[in-house]
CSV table of C-alpha atoms in Angstrom, one decimal:
chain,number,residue,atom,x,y,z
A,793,UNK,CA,-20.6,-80.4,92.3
A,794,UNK,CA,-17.4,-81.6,90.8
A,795,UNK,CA,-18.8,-82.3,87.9
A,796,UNK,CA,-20.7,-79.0,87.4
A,797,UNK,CA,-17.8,-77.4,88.0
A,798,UNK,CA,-15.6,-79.6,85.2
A,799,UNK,CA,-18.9,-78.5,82.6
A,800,UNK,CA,-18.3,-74.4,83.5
A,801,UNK,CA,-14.6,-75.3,83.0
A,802,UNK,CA,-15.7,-76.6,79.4
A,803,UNK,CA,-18.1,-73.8,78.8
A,804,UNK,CA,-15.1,-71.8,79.9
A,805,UNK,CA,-12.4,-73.2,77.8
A,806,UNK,CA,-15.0,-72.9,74.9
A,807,UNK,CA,-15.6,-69.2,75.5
A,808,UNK,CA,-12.0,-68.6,76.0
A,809,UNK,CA,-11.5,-70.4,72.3
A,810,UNK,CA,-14.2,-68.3,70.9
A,811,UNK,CA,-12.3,-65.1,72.3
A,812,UNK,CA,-8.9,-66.8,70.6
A,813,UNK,CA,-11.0,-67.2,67.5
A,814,UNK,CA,-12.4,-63.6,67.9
A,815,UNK,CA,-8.6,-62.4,68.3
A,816,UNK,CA,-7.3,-64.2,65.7
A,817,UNK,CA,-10.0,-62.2,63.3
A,818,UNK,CA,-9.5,-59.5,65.1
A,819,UNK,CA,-5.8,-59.9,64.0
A,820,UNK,CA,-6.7,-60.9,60.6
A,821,UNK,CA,-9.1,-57.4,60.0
A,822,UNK,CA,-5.3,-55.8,61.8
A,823,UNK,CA,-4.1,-56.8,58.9
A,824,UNK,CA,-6.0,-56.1,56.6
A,825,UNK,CA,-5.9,-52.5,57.6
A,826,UNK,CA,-2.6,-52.7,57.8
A,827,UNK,CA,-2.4,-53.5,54.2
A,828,UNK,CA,-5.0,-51.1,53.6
A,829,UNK,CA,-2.8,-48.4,55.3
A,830,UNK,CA,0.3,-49.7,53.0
A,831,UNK,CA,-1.7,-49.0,49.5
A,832,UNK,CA,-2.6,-45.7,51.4
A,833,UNK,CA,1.0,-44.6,51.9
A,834,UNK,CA,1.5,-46.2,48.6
A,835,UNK,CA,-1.1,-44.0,46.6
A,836,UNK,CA,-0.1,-41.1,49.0
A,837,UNK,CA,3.4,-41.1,47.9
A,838,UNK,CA,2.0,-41.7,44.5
A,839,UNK,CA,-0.1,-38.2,44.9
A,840,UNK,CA,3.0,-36.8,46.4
A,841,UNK,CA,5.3,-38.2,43.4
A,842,UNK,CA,2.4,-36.2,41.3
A,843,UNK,CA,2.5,-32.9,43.3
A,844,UNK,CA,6.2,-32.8,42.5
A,845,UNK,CA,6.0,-33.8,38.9
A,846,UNK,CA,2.9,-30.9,38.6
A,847,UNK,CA,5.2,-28.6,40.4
A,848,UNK,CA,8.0,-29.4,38.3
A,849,UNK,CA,5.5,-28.6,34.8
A,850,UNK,CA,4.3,-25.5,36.5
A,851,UNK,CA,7.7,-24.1,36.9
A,852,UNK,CA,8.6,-24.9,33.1
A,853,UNK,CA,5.6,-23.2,31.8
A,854,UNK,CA,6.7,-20.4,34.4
A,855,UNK,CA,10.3,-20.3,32.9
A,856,UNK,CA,8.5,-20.6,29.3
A,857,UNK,CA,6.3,-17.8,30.1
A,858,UNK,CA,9.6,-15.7,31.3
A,859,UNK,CA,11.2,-16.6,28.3
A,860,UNK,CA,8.4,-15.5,25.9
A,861,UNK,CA,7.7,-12.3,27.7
A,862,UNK,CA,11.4,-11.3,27.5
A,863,UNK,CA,11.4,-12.4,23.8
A,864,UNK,CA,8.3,-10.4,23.4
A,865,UNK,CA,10.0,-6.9,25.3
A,866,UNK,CA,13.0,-7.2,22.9
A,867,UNK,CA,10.7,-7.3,19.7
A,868,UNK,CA,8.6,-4.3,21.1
A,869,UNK,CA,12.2,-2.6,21.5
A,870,UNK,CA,12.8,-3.5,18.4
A,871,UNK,CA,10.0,-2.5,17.1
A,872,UNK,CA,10.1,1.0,18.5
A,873,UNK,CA,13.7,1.5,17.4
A,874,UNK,CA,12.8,0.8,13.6
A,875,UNK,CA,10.0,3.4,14.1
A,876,UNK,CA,12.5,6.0,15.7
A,877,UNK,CA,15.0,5.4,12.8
A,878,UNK,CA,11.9,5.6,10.1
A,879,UNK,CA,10.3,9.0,12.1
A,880,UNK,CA,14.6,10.3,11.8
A,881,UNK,CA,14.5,9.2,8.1
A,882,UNK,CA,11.2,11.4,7.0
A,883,UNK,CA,13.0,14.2,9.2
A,884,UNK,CA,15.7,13.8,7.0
A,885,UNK,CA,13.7,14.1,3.8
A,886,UNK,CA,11.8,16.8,5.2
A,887,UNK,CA,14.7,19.0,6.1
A,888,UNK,CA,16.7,18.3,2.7
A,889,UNK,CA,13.6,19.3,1.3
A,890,UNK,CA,13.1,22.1,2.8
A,891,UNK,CA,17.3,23.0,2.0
A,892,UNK,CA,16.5,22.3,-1.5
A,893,UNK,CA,13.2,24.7,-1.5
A,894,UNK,CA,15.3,27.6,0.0
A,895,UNK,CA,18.4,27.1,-2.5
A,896,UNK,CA,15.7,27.2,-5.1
A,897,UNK,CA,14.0,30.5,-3.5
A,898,UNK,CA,17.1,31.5,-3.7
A,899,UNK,CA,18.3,31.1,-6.9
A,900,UNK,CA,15.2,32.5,-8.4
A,901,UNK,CA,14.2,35.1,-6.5
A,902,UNK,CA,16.3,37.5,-8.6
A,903,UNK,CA,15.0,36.5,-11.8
A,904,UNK,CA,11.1,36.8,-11.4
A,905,UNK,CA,11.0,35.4,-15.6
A,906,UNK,CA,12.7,32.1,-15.3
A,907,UNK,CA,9.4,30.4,-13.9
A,908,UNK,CA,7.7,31.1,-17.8
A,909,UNK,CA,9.5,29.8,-21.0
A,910,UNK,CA,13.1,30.5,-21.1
A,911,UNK,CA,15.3,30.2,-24.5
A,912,UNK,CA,18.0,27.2,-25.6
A,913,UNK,CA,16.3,23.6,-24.5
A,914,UNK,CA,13.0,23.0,-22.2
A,915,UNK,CA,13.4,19.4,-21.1
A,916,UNK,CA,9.5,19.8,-20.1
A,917,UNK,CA,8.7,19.8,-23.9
A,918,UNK,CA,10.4,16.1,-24.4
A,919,UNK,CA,8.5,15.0,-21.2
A,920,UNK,CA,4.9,12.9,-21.9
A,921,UNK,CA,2.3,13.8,-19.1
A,922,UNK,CA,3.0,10.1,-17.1
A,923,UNK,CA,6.2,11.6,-16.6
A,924,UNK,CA,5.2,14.9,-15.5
A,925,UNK,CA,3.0,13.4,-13.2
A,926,UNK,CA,5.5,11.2,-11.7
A,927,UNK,CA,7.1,14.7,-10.6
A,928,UNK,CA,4.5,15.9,-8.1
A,929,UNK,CA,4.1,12.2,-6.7
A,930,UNK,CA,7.0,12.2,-4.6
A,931,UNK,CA,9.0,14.3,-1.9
A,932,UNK,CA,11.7,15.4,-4.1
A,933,UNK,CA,11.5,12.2,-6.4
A,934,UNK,CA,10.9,9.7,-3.7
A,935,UNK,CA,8.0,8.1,-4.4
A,936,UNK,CA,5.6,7.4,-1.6
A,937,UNK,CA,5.5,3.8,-0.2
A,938,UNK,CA,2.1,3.9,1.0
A,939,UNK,CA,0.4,5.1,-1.6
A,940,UNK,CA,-1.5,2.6,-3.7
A,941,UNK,CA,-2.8,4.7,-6.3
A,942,UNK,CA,0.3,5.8,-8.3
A,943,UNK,CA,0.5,2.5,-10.9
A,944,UNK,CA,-3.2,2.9,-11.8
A,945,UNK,CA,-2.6,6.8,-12.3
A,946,UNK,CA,0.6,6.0,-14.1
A,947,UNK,CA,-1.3,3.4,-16.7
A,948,UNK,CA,-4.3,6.1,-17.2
A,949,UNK,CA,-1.5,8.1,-17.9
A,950,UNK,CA,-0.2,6.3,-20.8
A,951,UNK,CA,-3.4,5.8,-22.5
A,952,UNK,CA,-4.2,9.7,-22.1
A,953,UNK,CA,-0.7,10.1,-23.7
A,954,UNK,CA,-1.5,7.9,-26.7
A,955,UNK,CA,-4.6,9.5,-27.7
A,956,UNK,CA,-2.9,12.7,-27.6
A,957,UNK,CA,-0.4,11.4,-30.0
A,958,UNK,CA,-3.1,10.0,-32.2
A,959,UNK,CA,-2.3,6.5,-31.7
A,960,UNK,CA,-5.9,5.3,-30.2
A,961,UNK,CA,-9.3,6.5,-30.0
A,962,UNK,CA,-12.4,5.6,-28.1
A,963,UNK,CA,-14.8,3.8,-30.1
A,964,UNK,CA,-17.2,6.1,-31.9
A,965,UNK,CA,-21.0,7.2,-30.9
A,966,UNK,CA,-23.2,5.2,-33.2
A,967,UNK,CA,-27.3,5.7,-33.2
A,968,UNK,CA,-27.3,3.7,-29.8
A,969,UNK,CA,-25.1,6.2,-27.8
A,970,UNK,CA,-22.9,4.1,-25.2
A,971,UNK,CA,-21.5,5.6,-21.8
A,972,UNK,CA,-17.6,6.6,-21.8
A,973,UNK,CA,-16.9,3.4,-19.8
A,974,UNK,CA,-18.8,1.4,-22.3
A,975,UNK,CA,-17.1,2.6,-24.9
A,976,UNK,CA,-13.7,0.3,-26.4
A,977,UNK,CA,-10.2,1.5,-27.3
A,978,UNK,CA,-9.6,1.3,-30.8
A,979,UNK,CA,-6.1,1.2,-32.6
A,980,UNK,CA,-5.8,4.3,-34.7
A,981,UNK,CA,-2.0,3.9,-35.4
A,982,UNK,CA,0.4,1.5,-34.9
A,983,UNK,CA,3.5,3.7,-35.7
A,984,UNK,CA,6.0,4.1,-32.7
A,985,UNK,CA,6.6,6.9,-30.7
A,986,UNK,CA,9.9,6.3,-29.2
A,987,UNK,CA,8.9,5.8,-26.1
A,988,UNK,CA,8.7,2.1,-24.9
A,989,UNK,CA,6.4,2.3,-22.2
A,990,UNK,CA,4.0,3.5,-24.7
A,991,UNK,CA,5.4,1.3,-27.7
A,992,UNK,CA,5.0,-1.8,-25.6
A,993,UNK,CA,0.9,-0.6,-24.7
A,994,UNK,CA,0.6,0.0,-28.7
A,995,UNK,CA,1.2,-3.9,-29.2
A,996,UNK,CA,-0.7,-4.9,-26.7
A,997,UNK,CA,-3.8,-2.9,-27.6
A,998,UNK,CA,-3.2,-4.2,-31.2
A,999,UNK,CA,-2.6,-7.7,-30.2
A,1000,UNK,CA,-6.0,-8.2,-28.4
A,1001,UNK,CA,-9.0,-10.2,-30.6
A,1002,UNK,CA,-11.6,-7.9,-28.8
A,1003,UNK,CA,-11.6,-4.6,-27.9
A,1004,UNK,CA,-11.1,-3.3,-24.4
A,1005,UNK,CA,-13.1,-0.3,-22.8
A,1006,UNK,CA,-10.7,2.5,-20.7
A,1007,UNK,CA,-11.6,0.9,-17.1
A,1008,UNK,CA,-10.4,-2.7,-18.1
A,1009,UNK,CA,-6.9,-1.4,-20.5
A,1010,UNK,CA,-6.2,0.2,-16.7
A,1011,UNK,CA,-6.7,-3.0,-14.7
A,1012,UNK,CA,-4.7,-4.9,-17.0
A,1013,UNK,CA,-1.9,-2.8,-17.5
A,1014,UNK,CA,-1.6,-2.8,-13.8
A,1015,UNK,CA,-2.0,-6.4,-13.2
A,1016,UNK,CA,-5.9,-6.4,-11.6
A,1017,UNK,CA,-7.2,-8.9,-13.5
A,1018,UNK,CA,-8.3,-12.6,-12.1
A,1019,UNK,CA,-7.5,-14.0,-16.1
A,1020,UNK,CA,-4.4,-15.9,-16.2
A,1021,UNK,CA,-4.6,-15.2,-19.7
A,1022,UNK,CA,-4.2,-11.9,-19.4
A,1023,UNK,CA,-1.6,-11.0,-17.1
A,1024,UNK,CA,1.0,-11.0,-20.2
A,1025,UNK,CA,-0.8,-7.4,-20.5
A,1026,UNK,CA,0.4,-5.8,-17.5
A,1027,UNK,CA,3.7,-3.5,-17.6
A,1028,UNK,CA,6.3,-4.2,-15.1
A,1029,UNK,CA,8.3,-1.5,-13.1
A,1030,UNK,CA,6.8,1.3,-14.7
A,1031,UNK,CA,7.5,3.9,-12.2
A,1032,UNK,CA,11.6,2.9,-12.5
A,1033,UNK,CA,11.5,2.9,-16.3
A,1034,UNK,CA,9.8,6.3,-16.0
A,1035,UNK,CA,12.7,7.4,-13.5
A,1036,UNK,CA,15.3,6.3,-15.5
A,1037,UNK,CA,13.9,7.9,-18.7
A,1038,UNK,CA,13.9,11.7,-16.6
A,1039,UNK,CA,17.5,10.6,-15.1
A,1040,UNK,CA,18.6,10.5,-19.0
A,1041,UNK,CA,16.7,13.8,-19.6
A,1042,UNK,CA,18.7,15.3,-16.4
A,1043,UNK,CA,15.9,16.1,-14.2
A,1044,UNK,CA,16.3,12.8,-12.1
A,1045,UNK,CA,19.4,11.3,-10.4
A,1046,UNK,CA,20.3,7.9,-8.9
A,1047,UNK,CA,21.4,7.7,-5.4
A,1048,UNK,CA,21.5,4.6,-3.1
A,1049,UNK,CA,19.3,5.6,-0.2
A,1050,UNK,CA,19.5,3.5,3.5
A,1051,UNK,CA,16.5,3.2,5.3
A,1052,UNK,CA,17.5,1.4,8.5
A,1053,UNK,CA,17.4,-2.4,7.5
A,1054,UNK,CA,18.3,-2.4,3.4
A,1055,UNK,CA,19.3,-0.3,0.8
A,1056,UNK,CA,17.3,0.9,-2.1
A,1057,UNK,CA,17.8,2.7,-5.2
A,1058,UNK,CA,16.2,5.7,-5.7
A,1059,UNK,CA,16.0,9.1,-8.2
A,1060,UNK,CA,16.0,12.3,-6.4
A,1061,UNK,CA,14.9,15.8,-8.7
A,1062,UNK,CA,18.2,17.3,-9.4
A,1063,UNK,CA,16.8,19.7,-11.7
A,1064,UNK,CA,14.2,21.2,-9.1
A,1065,UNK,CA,13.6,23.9,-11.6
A,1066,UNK,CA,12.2,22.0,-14.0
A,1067,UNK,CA,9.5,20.3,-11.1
A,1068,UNK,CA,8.9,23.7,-10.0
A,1069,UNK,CA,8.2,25.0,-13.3
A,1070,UNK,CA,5.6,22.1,-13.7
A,1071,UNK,CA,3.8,23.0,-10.6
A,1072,UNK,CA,3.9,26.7,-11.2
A,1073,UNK,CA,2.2,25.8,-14.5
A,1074,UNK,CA,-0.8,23.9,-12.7
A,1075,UNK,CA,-1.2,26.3,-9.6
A,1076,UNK,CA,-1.4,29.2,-12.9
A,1077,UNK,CA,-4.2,27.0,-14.6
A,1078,UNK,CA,-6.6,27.7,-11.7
A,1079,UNK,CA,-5.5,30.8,-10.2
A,1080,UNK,CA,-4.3,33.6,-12.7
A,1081,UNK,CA,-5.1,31.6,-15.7
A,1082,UNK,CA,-8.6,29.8,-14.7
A,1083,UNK,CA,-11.1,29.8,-17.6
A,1084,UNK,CA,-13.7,27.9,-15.9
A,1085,UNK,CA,-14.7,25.9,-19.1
A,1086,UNK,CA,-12.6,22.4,-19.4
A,1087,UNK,CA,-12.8,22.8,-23.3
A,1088,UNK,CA,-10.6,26.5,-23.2
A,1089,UNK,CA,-7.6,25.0,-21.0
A,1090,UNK,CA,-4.5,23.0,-22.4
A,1091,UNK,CA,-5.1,19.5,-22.8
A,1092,UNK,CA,-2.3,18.4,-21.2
A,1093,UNK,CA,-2.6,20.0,-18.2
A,1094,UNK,CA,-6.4,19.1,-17.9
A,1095,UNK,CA,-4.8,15.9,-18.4
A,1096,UNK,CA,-2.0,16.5,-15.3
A,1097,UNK,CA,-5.1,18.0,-12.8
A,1098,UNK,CA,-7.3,14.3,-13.6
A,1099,UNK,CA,-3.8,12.2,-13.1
A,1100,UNK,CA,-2.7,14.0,-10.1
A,1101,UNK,CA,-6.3,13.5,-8.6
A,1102,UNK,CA,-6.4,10.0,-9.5
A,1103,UNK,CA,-3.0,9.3,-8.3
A,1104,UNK,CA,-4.4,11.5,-4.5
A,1105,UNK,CA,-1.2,13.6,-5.3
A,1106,UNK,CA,-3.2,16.8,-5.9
A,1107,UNK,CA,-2.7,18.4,-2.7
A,1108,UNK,CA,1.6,18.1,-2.9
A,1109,UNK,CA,0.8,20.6,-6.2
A,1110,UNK,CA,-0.7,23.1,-4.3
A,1111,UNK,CA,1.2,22.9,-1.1
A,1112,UNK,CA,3.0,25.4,-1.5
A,1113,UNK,CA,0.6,27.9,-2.1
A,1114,UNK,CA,-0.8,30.4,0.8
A,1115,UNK,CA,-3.5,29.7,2.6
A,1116,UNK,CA,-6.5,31.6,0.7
A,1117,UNK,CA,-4.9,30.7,-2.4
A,1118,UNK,CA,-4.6,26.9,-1.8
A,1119,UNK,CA,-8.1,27.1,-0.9
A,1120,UNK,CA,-9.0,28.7,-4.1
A,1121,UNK,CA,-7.3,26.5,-6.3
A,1122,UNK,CA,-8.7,23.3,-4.1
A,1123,UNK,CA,-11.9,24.4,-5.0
A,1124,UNK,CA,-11.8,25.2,-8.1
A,1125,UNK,CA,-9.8,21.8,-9.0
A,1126,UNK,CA,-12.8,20.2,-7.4
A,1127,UNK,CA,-15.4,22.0,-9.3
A,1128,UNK,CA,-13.5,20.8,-12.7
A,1129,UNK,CA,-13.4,17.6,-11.3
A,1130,UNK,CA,-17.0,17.2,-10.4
A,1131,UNK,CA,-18.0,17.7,-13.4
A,1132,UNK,CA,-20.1,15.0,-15.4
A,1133,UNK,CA,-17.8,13.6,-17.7
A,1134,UNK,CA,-19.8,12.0,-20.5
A,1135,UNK,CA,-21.5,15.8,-21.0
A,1136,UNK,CA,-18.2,17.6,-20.9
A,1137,UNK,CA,-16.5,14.7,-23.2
A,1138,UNK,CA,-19.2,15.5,-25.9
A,1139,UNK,CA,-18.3,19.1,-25.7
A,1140,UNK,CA,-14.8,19.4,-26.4
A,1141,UNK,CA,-13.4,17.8,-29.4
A,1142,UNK,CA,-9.6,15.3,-28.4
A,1143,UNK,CA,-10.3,15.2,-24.7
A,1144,UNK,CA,-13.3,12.2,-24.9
A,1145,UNK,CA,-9.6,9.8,-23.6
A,1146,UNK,CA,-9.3,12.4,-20.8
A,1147,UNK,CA,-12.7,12.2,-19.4
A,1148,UNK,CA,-12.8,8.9,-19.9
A,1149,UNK,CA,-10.2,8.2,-17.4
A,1150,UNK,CA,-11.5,10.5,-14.8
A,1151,UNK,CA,-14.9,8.6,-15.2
A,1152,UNK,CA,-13.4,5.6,-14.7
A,1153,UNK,CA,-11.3,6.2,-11.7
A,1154,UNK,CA,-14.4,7.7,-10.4
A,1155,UNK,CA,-15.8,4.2,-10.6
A,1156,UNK,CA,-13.5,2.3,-9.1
């Protein structure tokens, strides 16, 4: 008995050792977990130093985002003050325009004769036909920033005016008969006008090896051309030459104008007789005066009607006009300039320049 008991004692004492063992794993798997719980807290407060940091990002790029839109309200304002100041700038224009219309009504409405020749000096008669077209192009001599078409109209211009002075020529019809546009500019004299708008074209048509038809002498007097070579052809500032040359004839001034941000130079029509005269002159050739054959009118002003519809300044002539008339002389205009210019540039003998340039603005 004693000794059965002394074995369970044993067994006991070896359970209770297995149970110490089993405790001390159990405390060993405590702390593991507890370690476990440490790089827990550890990559919590690493998530947590995250959340802040993100946070911190998200309210920069929230401040940026203020910042930008602010920056972007005070260029809209910007914006829409320049536009104000550039609508109260046309306004102004319009309204001196209309002053200087009214003073002209005025001044004339007495003396029905003084919009046909009058005696002593006609500036008109000293002016070339670029720079009576660079009259109409403009509200009251400022020429239009928009409009793209004025240098080519300006360099057709000059050509037109050298073969009226007998200085070039279109190449002649041989058995093979070429198209106006296929036909070169030739040098027919190489005496000056003058003038050196047209002197300095003169030189250049003379210093070329190979002749040039109408539609490429334009390009390259305005600067289209992709040839490096040939960019020493183009004329520079044409339209302020022009405007200083009618500012010496006293049809032009020089003014400094503001408009908002700088200020430019610019020739307002002091002699608005003389621009009204002009326009009277064209509105006569298709109203009272219309012939309806090209090769009856005045060459010159055939030549102004082509110019002012290549330059998209034809409507300004006729503006003035009342309603049915300014629809008759649209019409008309448009007839004449419908017309097929290689048949009408056989007809009529000195004008082959003038429908050349019509064709070839057609064209391009």
């Amino acid at each position: 008995m004693i000794r059965q008991e002394q074995g369970n004692l044993g067994g006991f004492g070896e359970t209770g050792a297995g149970k110490c063992g089993n405790l001390g794993r159990f405390g060993e798997k405590g702390t593991e977990k507890c370690g476990n719980l440490g790089r827990f807290g550890e990559k919590g407060a690493g998530k947590c130093g995250n959340l802040g940091r993100f946070r911190e990002r998200s309210r920069e790029m929230w401040e940026s985002g203020k910042v930008w839109s602010d920056r972007s309200r005070e260029m809209w304002e910007a914006l829409e003050r320049q536009e104000q100041g550039n609508v109260e700038i046309w306004e102004a224009l319009e309204r001196q325009e209309q002053g200087n219309v009214g003073r002209f009504r005025e001044g004339n409405c007495g003396n029905p004769g003084s919009f046909g020749e009058t005696p002593g000096h006609d500036p008109s008669r000293t002016r070339s036909s670029r720079e009576d077209k660079s009259l109409p192009c403009s509200r009251q001599g400022y020429t239009s920033f928009w409009n793209d078409c004025i240098s080519s109209g300006l360099r057709g211009g000059i050509l037109i005016e050298l073969a009226l002075r007998g200085r070039i020529r279109l190449e002649p019809l041989a058995l093979r008969k070429k198209r106006l546009l296929e036909r070169k500019v030739l040098l027919k004299s190489d005496a000056p006008t003058g003038d050196v708008l047209l002197d300095e074209t003169l030189r250049h048509i003379k210093a070329t090896e190979t002749a040039e038809t109408v539609q490429t002498w334009i390009e390259l007097l305005t600067g289209e051309t992709w040839n490096p070579f040939k960019l020493q052809y183009q004329l520079r500032n044409v339209r302020e030459r022009l405007a200083k040359a009618l500012v010496e004839k006293g049809i032009l001034t020089t003014e400094k104008q503001n408009f908002l941000l700088f200020d430019m130079t610019t020739h307002p029509v002091c002699n608005a007789s003389e621009k009204q005269r002009l326009l009277k002159r064209l509105q006569e050739s298709v109203l009272e005066r219309w012939v309806n054959e090209p090769q009856r009118m005045e060459r010159r002003t055939l030549a102004l009607l082509v110019l002012a519809h290549a330059s998209d300044v034809l409507e300004n002539v006729f503006a003035s006009l009342a309603d049915d008339k300014y629809d008759v002389a649209m019409n008309r205009t448009k007839d004449l300039l419908d017309m097929d210019p290689e048949v009408e540039a056989a007809k009529g003998k000195g004008m082959e320049m003038i429908w050349a340039v019509l064709a070839a603005f057609n064209k391009s």
